[in-house]
Amino acid sequence: MNIIAIIEKKAKNKALSRKEIEYFITNYVNGNIADYQASSLLMAIKLNGMNKRETVDLTRAMLYSGDVNDLSCIKGHIVDKHSTGGVGDKTTLVLAPLVAACGLKIAKMSGRGLGHTGGTIDKLESIPNFKTSLSHEDFISQVQKIGISVIGQTAELVPADKKLYALRDVTGTVDSMPLICSSIVSKKIASGAKIIELDVKYGDGAFMKSKKAAKELADLMIYVGHKLNRTIKVVISNMNEPLGNNIGNSLEVIESIETLKGNGPKDLTELCLHICAEFLHESKMYDSYQKAYEYAKEVLYSKKALEKFKEFVSCQGGNANVVDDYSLFKQAKYSFDIISTKDGIIKKVKALSIGQASMLLGGGRQTKDDVIDMSAGIVLKKKAHDKIHVGDVLATCYTDKKDILEAKKLIESAYVIAQNG
Ligand code: URA
């Protein structure tokens, strides 16, 4: 078997065998297959796709490319959630302390930003001194003690995804159904939780552009999970606009804290309450979804989840005083407003352009080795359905860069405005 023949086979749109897929994953992880060969195969997969059997084989090969967590020593219901990626998607930062405050356990391994979408680990690292890497023992004991830990995916867990994820990010091969499915499902199964909820996003700012494609991805992930003996639940959510108002690492942490204080935007708050209610219902803590939802709401608005967030941040070495003092986050050197030149009603704020603009401001990576500016990003002051007038501030941008022309153009083009009269 050799990698060139495998690349050529996929380029001719032929299905790869289980052995060929395993050969690729094992040898790529071992360093016997070069990045440029792997990129070539990824592009062939992106262009020609994979059938369901190949996708199961790819997911299994990735799953067993490293360790599989055994969380059986943790008492209670262990839940995990993963999003297919969006703009302003800070759900985990609110949901994880919320579910822990509700009495569930969340032992979560999260990723970094990918393409124009952000990643939970980058966001958490904007909290001064926060450690996103813990030993396995510390990770487990923290979950046992306070019900929550969120760390970066370790090198031992699905190493195939660690390498492929970084490569896909810089080779234009992120938005492929079998690649997204295998990446997410292998990680979620390997991280050991029994109750898994996947948030599949669709729309302008998501990898799946239509609701139909998101449904197809959701069905594929449920199918692959089932073939690998896991029940996966799915929520399909809209990413035509960014989630909430803040985009960029520390800005998103601040909005999450506001949400835990009960002042969050409606879309983010609703999504977190919904997923939490599904977990409470699925774990049989509540016999109806409605009761579970009411309980989640009570815990959020009583600020118990905010207290849990502080405990979680302190336990991972972070400065929990950020909750009461946002000036403790790194501050951007410059800020500038995007001003409306029209009167009218906003039809939509295109999430993709906002995500790309945030990257240009320094909030995301354009190459594997780019260093993120934690303070860079955008705060949307107006969103869909808002009435606006000439001179209104549509958004405020934060950055350390002086040259912001391209980002400004992108943000202006993101606002689709229906003019009055
Ligand atoms: N999130 C992941 O973990 N993997 C993908 O491929 C896309 C989003």
GROMACS .gro file of C-alpha atoms and ligand atoms in nm:
model
  429
    1MET     CA    1   0.000   0.000   0.000
    2ASN     CA    2   0.125   0.351  -0.066
    3ILE     CA    3  -0.010   0.701  -0.016
    4ILE     CA    4   0.025   0.811  -0.378
    5ALA     CA    5  -0.202   0.530  -0.495
    6ILE     CA    6  -0.452   0.620  -0.223
    7ILE     CA    7  -0.454   0.987  -0.325
    8GLU     CA    8  -0.500   0.894  -0.690
    9LYS     CA    9  -0.783   0.657  -0.605
   10LYS     CA   10  -0.973   0.925  -0.415
   11ALA     CA   11  -0.898   1.180  -0.688
   12LYS     CA   12  -1.075   0.940  -0.928
   13ASN     CA   13  -1.372   0.946  -0.689
   14LYS     CA   14  -1.339   0.583  -0.584
   15ALA     CA   15  -1.425   0.465  -0.233
   16LEU     CA   16  -1.126   0.386  -0.011
   17SER     CA   17  -1.116   0.057   0.177
   18ARG     CA   18  -1.101   0.040   0.557
   19LYS     CA   19  -0.738  -0.078   0.529
   20GLU     CA   20  -0.642   0.218   0.307
   21ILE     CA   21  -0.803   0.465   0.546
   22GLU     CA   22  -0.627   0.304   0.844
   23TYR     CA   23  -0.297   0.309   0.653
   24PHE     CA   24  -0.336   0.683   0.589
   25ILE     CA   25  -0.422   0.770   0.949
   26THR     CA   26  -0.154   0.549   1.110
   27ASN     CA   27   0.121   0.666   0.879
   28TYR     CA   28   0.026   1.032   0.892
   29VAL     CA   29   0.030   1.024   1.273
   30ASN     CA   30   0.367   0.842   1.269
   31GLY     CA   31   0.517   1.102   1.039
   32ASN     CA   32   0.563   0.863   0.744
   33ILE     CA   33   0.322   1.062   0.531
   34ALA     CA   34   0.413   1.426   0.468
   35ASP     CA   35   0.180   1.721   0.524
   36TYR     CA   36   0.171   1.795   0.150
   37GLN     CA   37   0.055   1.438   0.077
   38ALA     CA   38  -0.207   1.452   0.350
   39SER     CA   39  -0.328   1.790   0.217
   40SER     CA   40  -0.364   1.642  -0.126
   41LEU     CA   41  -0.576   1.354   0.003
   42LEU     CA   42  -0.784   1.592   0.217
   43MET     CA   43  -0.855   1.803  -0.091
   44ALA     CA   44  -0.958   1.494  -0.289
   45ILE     CA   45  -1.191   1.398  -0.001
   46LYS     CA   46  -1.330   1.750   0.013
   47LEU     CA   47  -1.399   1.751  -0.361
   48ASN     CA   48  -1.525   1.395  -0.404
   49GLY     CA   49  -1.665   1.316  -0.059
   50MET     CA   50  -1.681   0.982   0.118
   51ASN     CA   51  -1.964   0.736   0.152
   52LYS     CA   52  -2.109   0.648   0.493
   53ARG     CA   53  -1.897   0.336   0.531
   54GLU     CA   54  -1.577   0.527   0.455
   55THR     CA   55  -1.680   0.796   0.704
   56VAL     CA   56  -1.733   0.536   0.978
   57ASP     CA   57  -1.393   0.382   0.894
   58LEU     CA   58  -1.224   0.722   0.901
   59THR     CA   59  -1.386   0.811   1.235
   60ARG     CA   60  -1.285   0.475   1.387
   61ALA     CA   61  -0.928   0.503   1.258
   62MET     CA   62  -0.902   0.854   1.405
   63LEU     CA   63  -1.062   0.748   1.735
   64TYR     CA   64  -0.806   0.469   1.784
   65SER     CA   65  -0.510   0.679   1.671
   66GLY     CA   66  -0.456   0.753   2.042
   67ASP     CA   67  -0.598   0.701   2.390
   68VAL     CA   68  -0.966   0.669   2.468
   69ASN     CA   69  -1.058   0.830   2.801
   70ASP     CA   70  -1.212   0.617   3.070
   71LEU     CA   71  -1.422   0.842   3.290
   72SER     CA   72  -1.591   0.557   3.476
   73CYS     CA   73  -1.423   0.666   3.801
   74ILE     CA   74  -1.631   0.986   3.798
   75LYS     CA   75  -1.964   0.945   3.974
   76GLY     CA   76  -2.272   1.101   3.816
   77HIS     CA   77  -2.389   1.187   3.468
   78ILE     CA   78  -2.103   1.297   3.245
   79VAL     CA   79  -2.206   1.512   2.953
   80ASP     CA   80  -2.021   1.669   2.664
   81LYS     CA   81  -2.114   1.903   2.383
   82HIS     CA   82  -1.943   2.019   2.069
   83SER     CA   83  -2.026   2.277   1.809
   84THR     CA   84  -1.946   2.245   1.441
   85GLY     CA   85  -1.811   2.599   1.463
   86GLY     CA   86  -1.951   2.943   1.426
   87VAL     CA   87  -1.885   3.312   1.471
   88GLY     CA   88  -1.927   3.446   1.823
   89ASP     CA   89  -2.007   3.095   1.938
   90LYS     CA   90  -1.927   3.110   2.309
   91THR     CA   91  -2.187   2.850   2.411
   92THR     CA   92  -1.945   2.629   2.606
   93LEU     CA   93  -1.836   2.918   2.830
   94VAL     CA   94  -2.193   2.959   2.953
   95LEU     CA   95  -2.323   2.606   2.917
   96ALA     CA   96  -2.041   2.423   3.097
   97PRO     CA   97  -2.075   2.611   3.430
   98LEU     CA   98  -2.452   2.601   3.392
   99VAL     CA   99  -2.471   2.222   3.359
  100ALA     CA  100  -2.221   2.179   3.643
  101ALA     CA  101  -2.427   2.411   3.865
  102CYS     CA  102  -2.731   2.195   3.778
  103GLY     CA  103  -2.554   1.888   3.920
  104LEU     CA  104  -2.425   1.724   3.602
  105LYS     CA  105  -2.057   1.661   3.532
  106ILE     CA  106  -1.878   1.807   3.233
  107ALA     CA  107  -1.528   1.683   3.145
  108LYS     CA  108  -1.463   1.866   2.824
  109MET     CA  109  -1.179   1.879   2.579
  110SER     CA  110  -1.211   2.170   2.342
  111GLY     CA  111  -1.035   2.299   2.034
  112ARG     CA  112  -0.877   2.613   1.903
  113GLY     CA  113  -1.011   2.845   1.635
  114LEU     CA  114  -1.049   2.701   1.288
  115GLY     CA  115  -1.077   2.922   0.980
  116HIS     CA  116  -1.303   3.217   1.052
  117THR     CA  117  -1.457   3.041   1.354
  118GLY     CA  118  -1.331   3.080   1.711
  119GLY     CA  119  -1.229   2.805   1.955
  120THR     CA  120  -1.309   2.767   2.325
  121ILE     CA  121  -0.947   2.706   2.424
  122ASP     CA  122  -0.827   3.031   2.268
  123LYS     CA  123  -1.112   3.213   2.444
  124LEU     CA  124  -1.030   3.064   2.784
  125GLU     CA  125  -0.664   3.156   2.739
  126SER     CA  126  -0.767   3.522   2.726
  127ILE     CA  127  -0.833   3.494   3.104
  128PRO     CA  128  -0.506   3.587   3.274
  129ASN     CA  129  -0.313   3.275   3.390
  130PHE     CA  130  -0.588   3.030   3.290
  131LYS     CA  131  -0.437   2.684   3.228
  132THR     CA  132  -0.589   2.490   2.941
  133SER     CA  133  -0.361   2.195   2.990
  134LEU     CA  134  -0.392   1.973   3.299
  135SER     CA  135  -0.261   1.626   3.375
  136HIS     CA  136  -0.516   1.350   3.333
  137GLU     CA  137  -0.528   1.303   3.714
  138ASP     CA  138  -0.590   1.675   3.779
  139PHE     CA  139  -0.853   1.687   3.506
  140ILE     CA  140  -1.043   1.394   3.659
  141SER     CA  141  -1.010   1.512   4.017
  142GLN     CA  142  -1.132   1.862   3.927
  143VAL     CA  143  -1.443   1.714   3.761
  144GLN     CA  144  -1.500   1.495   4.066
  145LYS     CA  145  -1.460   1.793   4.299
  146ILE     CA  146  -1.643   2.078   4.124
  147GLY     CA  147  -1.822   1.906   3.832
  148ILE     CA  148  -1.641   2.090   3.554
  149SER     CA  149  -1.314   2.105   3.369
  150VAL     CA  150  -1.240   2.230   3.018
  151ILE     CA  151  -0.898   2.166   2.872
  152GLY     CA  152  -0.734   2.153   2.532
  153GLN     CA  153  -0.737   1.829   2.347
  154THR     CA  154  -0.431   1.639   2.474
  155ALA     CA  155  -0.168   1.506   2.236
  156GLU     CA  156  -0.264   1.151   2.335
  157LEU     CA  157  -0.631   1.190   2.250
  158VAL     CA  158  -0.708   1.154   1.879
  159PRO     CA  159  -0.361   1.269   1.767
  160ALA     CA  160  -0.479   1.220   1.410
  161ASP     CA  161  -0.729   1.500   1.452
  162LYS     CA  162  -0.478   1.726   1.619
  163LYS     CA  163  -0.255   1.708   1.311
  164LEU     CA  164  -0.532   1.703   1.052
  165TYR     CA  165  -0.730   1.986   1.214
  166ALA     CA  166  -0.431   2.223   1.198
  167LEU     CA  167  -0.356   2.118   0.841
  168ARG     CA  168  -0.717   2.158   0.724
  169ASP     CA  169  -0.728   2.505   0.875
  170VAL     CA  170  -0.458   2.629   0.638
  171THR     CA  171  -0.533   2.424   0.326
  172GLY     CA  172  -0.896   2.517   0.259
  173THR     CA  173  -1.022   2.172   0.355
  174VAL     CA  174  -1.235   2.248   0.658
  175ASP     CA  175  -1.580   2.245   0.502
  176SER     CA  176  -1.618   1.880   0.413
  177MET     CA  177  -1.892   1.667   0.565
  178PRO     CA  178  -1.692   1.345   0.621
  179LEU     CA  179  -1.394   1.543   0.755
  180ILE     CA  180  -1.604   1.746   0.998
  181CYS     CA  181  -1.801   1.439   1.106
  182SER     CA  182  -1.493   1.221   1.169
  183SER     CA  183  -1.310   1.505   1.346
  184ILE     CA  184  -1.592   1.577   1.589
  185VAL     CA  185  -1.730   1.229   1.650
  186SER     CA  186  -1.387   1.071   1.705
  187LYS     CA  187  -1.298   1.339   1.963
  188LYS     CA  188  -1.627   1.319   2.144
  189ILE     CA  189  -1.620   0.941   2.172
  190ALA     CA  190  -1.254   0.943   2.279
  191SER     CA  191  -1.318   1.200   2.550
  192GLY     CA  192  -1.536   0.947   2.729
  193ALA     CA  193  -1.869   1.120   2.803
  194LYS     CA  194  -2.181   0.908   2.779
  195ILE     CA  195  -2.426   1.185   2.693
  196ILE     CA  196  -2.312   1.377   2.385
  197GLU     CA  197  -2.490   1.672   2.226
  198LEU     CA  198  -2.367   1.817   1.899
  199ASP     CA  199  -2.460   2.169   1.798
  200VAL     CA  200  -2.468   2.166   1.420
  201LYS     CA  201  -2.464   2.518   1.284
  202TYR     CA  202  -2.594   2.628   0.945
  203GLY     CA  203  -2.582   2.957   0.761
  204ASP     CA  204  -2.345   3.213   0.625
  205GLY     CA  205  -2.095   3.185   0.914
  206ALA     CA  206  -2.105   2.806   0.950
  207PHE     CA  207  -1.931   2.535   0.752
  208MET     CA  208  -2.275   2.403   0.651
  209LYS     CA  209  -2.438   2.681   0.450
  210SER     CA  210  -2.796   2.550   0.445
  211LYS     CA  211  -3.025   2.396   0.705
  212LYS     CA  212  -3.059   2.096   0.472
  213ALA     CA  213  -2.681   2.040   0.471
  214ALA     CA  214  -2.670   2.079   0.851
  215LYS     CA  215  -2.944   1.817   0.883
  216GLU     CA  216  -2.746   1.587   0.655
  217LEU     CA  217  -2.433   1.634   0.868
  218ALA     CA  218  -2.637   1.580   1.186
  219ASP     CA  219  -2.784   1.255   1.048
  220LEU     CA  220  -2.435   1.141   0.941
  221MET     CA  221  -2.294   1.206   1.289
  222ILE     CA  222  -2.585   1.023   1.455
  223TYR     CA  223  -2.529   0.731   1.213
  224VAL     CA  224  -2.152   0.717   1.272
  225GLY     CA  225  -2.203   0.748   1.650
  226HIS     CA  226  -2.451   0.460   1.639
  227LYS     CA  227  -2.209   0.240   1.437
  228LEU     CA  228  -1.947   0.312   1.706
  229ASN     CA  229  -2.192   0.237   1.990
  230ARG     CA  230  -2.268   0.591   2.109
  231THR     CA  231  -2.596   0.777   2.125
  232ILE     CA  232  -2.550   1.126   1.994
  233LYS     CA  233  -2.811   1.401   2.029
  234VAL     CA  234  -2.812   1.695   1.794
  235VAL     CA  235  -2.936   2.052   1.795
  236ILE     CA  236  -2.940   2.237   1.462
  237SER     CA  237  -2.888   2.610   1.511
  238ASN     CA  238  -2.874   2.921   1.298
  239MET     CA  239  -2.541   3.087   1.218
  240ASN     CA  240  -2.656   3.335   0.956
  241GLU     CA  241  -2.572   3.603   1.210
  242PRO     CA  242  -2.303   3.580   1.477
  243LEU     CA  243  -2.425   3.434   1.806
  244GLY     CA  244  -2.464   3.717   2.057
  245ASN     CA  245  -2.294   4.050   1.997
  246ASN     CA  246  -1.926   4.000   2.076
  247ILE     CA  247  -1.674   3.833   1.844
  248GLY     CA  248  -1.312   3.783   1.950
  249ASN     CA  249  -1.155   3.598   2.238
  250SER     CA  250  -1.171   3.816   2.551
  251LEU     CA  251  -1.477   3.997   2.417
  252GLU     CA  252  -1.658   3.664   2.403
  253VAL     CA  253  -1.555   3.572   2.756
  254ILE     CA  254  -1.695   3.907   2.873
  255GLU     CA  255  -2.026   3.842   2.697
  256SER     CA  256  -2.040   3.495   2.851
  257ILE     CA  257  -1.989   3.641   3.198
  258GLU     CA  258  -2.268   3.889   3.128
  259THR     CA  259  -2.489   3.598   3.024
  260LEU     CA  260  -2.408   3.417   3.349
  261LYS     CA  261  -2.506   3.740   3.529
  262GLY     CA  262  -2.844   3.715   3.354
  263ASN     CA  263  -2.776   3.998   3.106
  264GLY     CA  264  -2.696   3.787   2.801
  265PRO     CA  265  -2.830   3.822   2.449
  266LYS     CA  266  -3.146   3.621   2.386
  267ASP     CA  267  -3.004   3.387   2.117
  268LEU     CA  268  -2.709   3.276   2.330
  269THR     CA  269  -2.910   3.242   2.650
  270GLU     CA  270  -3.181   3.037   2.478
  271LEU     CA  271  -2.934   2.800   2.312
  272CYS     CA  272  -2.756   2.733   2.643
  273LEU     CA  273  -3.081   2.676   2.833
  274HIS     CA  274  -3.202   2.442   2.561
  275ILE     CA  275  -2.890   2.223   2.554
  276CYS     CA  276  -2.875   2.217   2.934
  277ALA     CA  277  -3.240   2.108   2.948
  278GLU     CA  278  -3.167   1.830   2.696
  279PHE     CA  279  -2.881   1.706   2.916
  280LEU     CA  280  -3.097   1.713   3.231
  281HIS     CA  281  -3.375   1.530   3.051
  282GLU     CA  282  -3.147   1.276   2.879
  283SER     CA  283  -2.972   1.198   3.209
  284LYS     CA  284  -3.319   1.138   3.361
  285MET     CA  285  -3.271   1.401   3.630
  286TYR     CA  286  -3.600   1.543   3.501
  287ASP     CA  287  -3.876   1.340   3.343
  288SER     CA  288  -3.988   1.619   3.112
  289TYR     CA  289  -3.795   1.861   2.894
  290GLN     CA  290  -4.009   2.151   3.017
  291LYS     CA  291  -3.929   2.088   3.386
  292ALA     CA  292  -3.562   2.050   3.299
  293TYR     CA  293  -3.571   2.381   3.109
  294GLU     CA  294  -3.736   2.563   3.403
  295TYR     CA  295  -3.472   2.426   3.640
  296ALA     CA  296  -3.187   2.533   3.409
  297LYS     CA  297  -3.340   2.882   3.395
  298GLU     CA  298  -3.371   2.901   3.773
  299VAL     CA  299  -3.005   2.802   3.815
  300LEU     CA  300  -2.891   3.058   3.557
  301TYR     CA  301  -3.085   3.350   3.701
  302SER     CA  302  -2.996   3.265   4.063
  303LYS     CA  303  -2.630   3.324   3.957
  304LYS     CA  304  -2.529   2.977   4.075
  305ALA     CA  305  -2.378   2.917   3.732
  306LEU     CA  306  -2.179   3.241   3.763
  307GLU     CA  307  -2.039   3.118   4.097
  308LYS     CA  308  -1.952   2.787   3.929
  309PHE     CA  309  -1.772   2.976   3.651
  310LYS     CA  310  -1.559   3.158   3.911
  311GLU     CA  311  -1.478   2.831   4.086
  312PHE     CA  312  -1.384   2.674   3.752
  313VAL     CA  313  -1.159   2.964   3.652
  314SER     CA  314  -0.980   2.964   3.992
  315CYS     CA  315  -0.935   2.586   3.988
  316GLN     CA  316  -0.759   2.613   3.651
  317GLY     CA  317  -0.526   2.885   3.778
  318GLY     CA  318  -0.709   3.176   3.616
  319ASN     CA  319  -0.782   3.512   3.774
  320ALA     CA  320  -1.152   3.489   3.868
  321ASN     CA  321  -1.159   3.861   3.950
  322VAL     CA  322  -1.212   3.918   3.576
  323VAL     CA  323  -1.578   3.846   3.649
  324ASP     CA  324  -1.607   4.179   3.832
  325ASP     CA  325  -1.333   4.374   3.656
  326TYR     CA  326  -1.309   4.345   3.278
  327SER     CA  327  -1.004   4.574   3.272
  328LEU     CA  328  -0.803   4.271   3.387
  329PHE     CA  329  -0.824   4.135   3.033
  330LYS     CA  330  -0.560   4.250   2.786
  331GLN     CA  331  -0.683   4.580   2.639
  332ALA     CA  332  -0.658   4.658   2.268
  333LYS     CA  333  -0.444   4.954   2.167
  334TYR     CA  334  -0.706   5.098   1.933
  335SER     CA  335  -1.082   5.098   1.892
  336PHE     CA  336  -1.287   5.239   1.609
  337ASP     CA  337  -1.655   5.256   1.522
  338ILE     CA  338  -1.827   5.149   1.203
  339ILE     CA  339  -2.085   5.416   1.126
  340SER     CA  340  -2.405   5.376   0.926
  341THR     CA  341  -2.430   5.582   0.609
  342LYS     CA  342  -2.794   5.485   0.559
  343ASP     CA  343  -3.134   5.503   0.726
  344GLY     CA  344  -3.327   5.179   0.727
  345ILE     CA  345  -3.376   4.842   0.888
  346ILE     CA  346  -3.102   4.582   0.915
  347LYS     CA  347  -3.194   4.269   0.724
  348LYS     CA  348  -2.892   4.072   0.838
  349VAL     CA  349  -2.532   4.088   0.957
  350LYS     CA  350  -2.338   3.830   0.758
  351ALA     CA  351  -2.153   3.611   1.006
  352LEU     CA  352  -1.882   3.499   0.764
  353SER     CA  353  -1.766   3.855   0.688
  354ILE     CA  354  -1.769   3.939   1.059
  355GLY     CA  355  -1.563   3.627   1.137
  356GLN     CA  356  -1.315   3.714   0.862
  357ALA     CA  357  -1.291   4.074   0.980
  358SER     CA  358  -1.223   3.958   1.336
  359MET     CA  359  -0.940   3.739   1.201
  360LEU     CA  360  -0.791   4.038   1.018
  361LEU     CA  361  -0.806   4.247   1.334
  362GLY     CA  362  -0.590   3.979   1.501
  363GLY     CA  363  -0.857   3.762   1.665
  364GLY     CA  364  -0.785   3.447   1.459
  365ARG     CA  365  -0.505   3.262   1.284
  366GLN     CA  366  -0.427   3.278   0.913
  367THR     CA  367  -0.139   3.030   0.939
  368LYS     CA  368  -0.079   2.744   1.184
  369ASP     CA  369   0.179   2.943   1.380
  370ASP     CA  370   0.003   3.280   1.404
  371VAL     CA  371  -0.031   3.419   1.755
  372ILE     CA  372  -0.377   3.545   1.841
  373ASP     CA  373  -0.436   3.890   1.985
  374MET     CA  374  -0.674   3.812   2.272
  375SER     CA  375  -0.819   4.162   2.282
  376ALA     CA  376  -0.895   4.187   1.910
  377GLY     CA  377  -1.250   4.160   1.782
  378ILE     CA  378  -1.580   4.325   1.717
  379VAL     CA  379  -1.880   4.426   1.928
  380LEU     CA  380  -2.198   4.445   1.722
  381LYS     CA  381  -2.413   4.736   1.833
  382LYS     CA  382  -2.688   4.661   1.582
  383LYS     CA  383  -2.821   4.331   1.449
  384ALA     CA  384  -3.103   4.206   1.225
  385HIS     CA  385  -3.439   4.383   1.262
  386ASP     CA  386  -3.283   4.691   1.429
  387LYS     CA  387  -3.384   5.032   1.289
  388ILE     CA  388  -3.089   5.253   1.209
  389HIS     CA  389  -3.016   5.610   1.107
  390VAL     CA  390  -2.726   5.778   0.929
  391GLY     CA  391  -2.451   5.830   1.187
  392ASP     CA  392  -2.551   5.539   1.415
  393VAL     CA  393  -2.272   5.314   1.537
  394LEU     CA  394  -2.319   4.969   1.383
  395ALA     CA  395  -2.020   4.803   1.546
  396THR     CA  396  -1.703   4.880   1.741
  397CYS     CA  397  -1.374   4.710   1.657
  398TYR     CA  398  -1.078   4.647   1.887
  399THR     CA  399  -0.728   4.580   1.760
  400ASP     CA  400  -0.357   4.646   1.805
  401LYS     CA  401  -0.322   4.700   1.430
  402LYS     CA  402  -0.308   5.037   1.262
  403ASP     CA  403  -0.411   4.920   0.917
  404ILE     CA  404  -0.775   4.819   0.946
  405LEU     CA  405  -0.906   4.916   0.604
  406GLU     CA  406  -0.982   4.564   0.483
  407ALA     CA  407  -1.151   4.466   0.811
  408LYS     CA  408  -1.359   4.786   0.800
  409LYS     CA  409  -1.473   4.709   0.443
  410LEU     CA  410  -1.569   4.356   0.544
  411ILE     CA  411  -1.776   4.476   0.840
  412GLU     CA  412  -1.950   4.740   0.628
  413SER     CA  413  -2.031   4.476   0.367
  414ALA     CA  414  -2.163   4.242   0.639
  415TYR     CA  415  -2.451   4.479   0.714
  416VAL     CA  416  -2.738   4.418   0.473
  417ILE     CA  417  -2.970   4.716   0.514
  418ALA     CA  418  -3.320   4.761   0.369
  419GLN     CA  419  -3.361   5.130   0.311
  420ASN     CA  420  -3.677   5.308   0.429
  421GLY     CA  421  -3.934   5.428   0.177
  422URA     N1  422  -1.500   2.136   1.475
  422URA     C1  423  -1.421   2.028   1.483
  422URA     O1  424  -1.385   1.983   1.591
  422URA     N2  425  -1.381   1.972   1.370
  422URA     C2  426  -1.418   2.017   1.250
  422URA     O2  427  -1.378   1.959   1.152
  422URA     C3  428  -1.500   2.130   1.242
  422URA     C4  429  -1.543   2.188   1.357
   0.00000   0.00000   0.00000
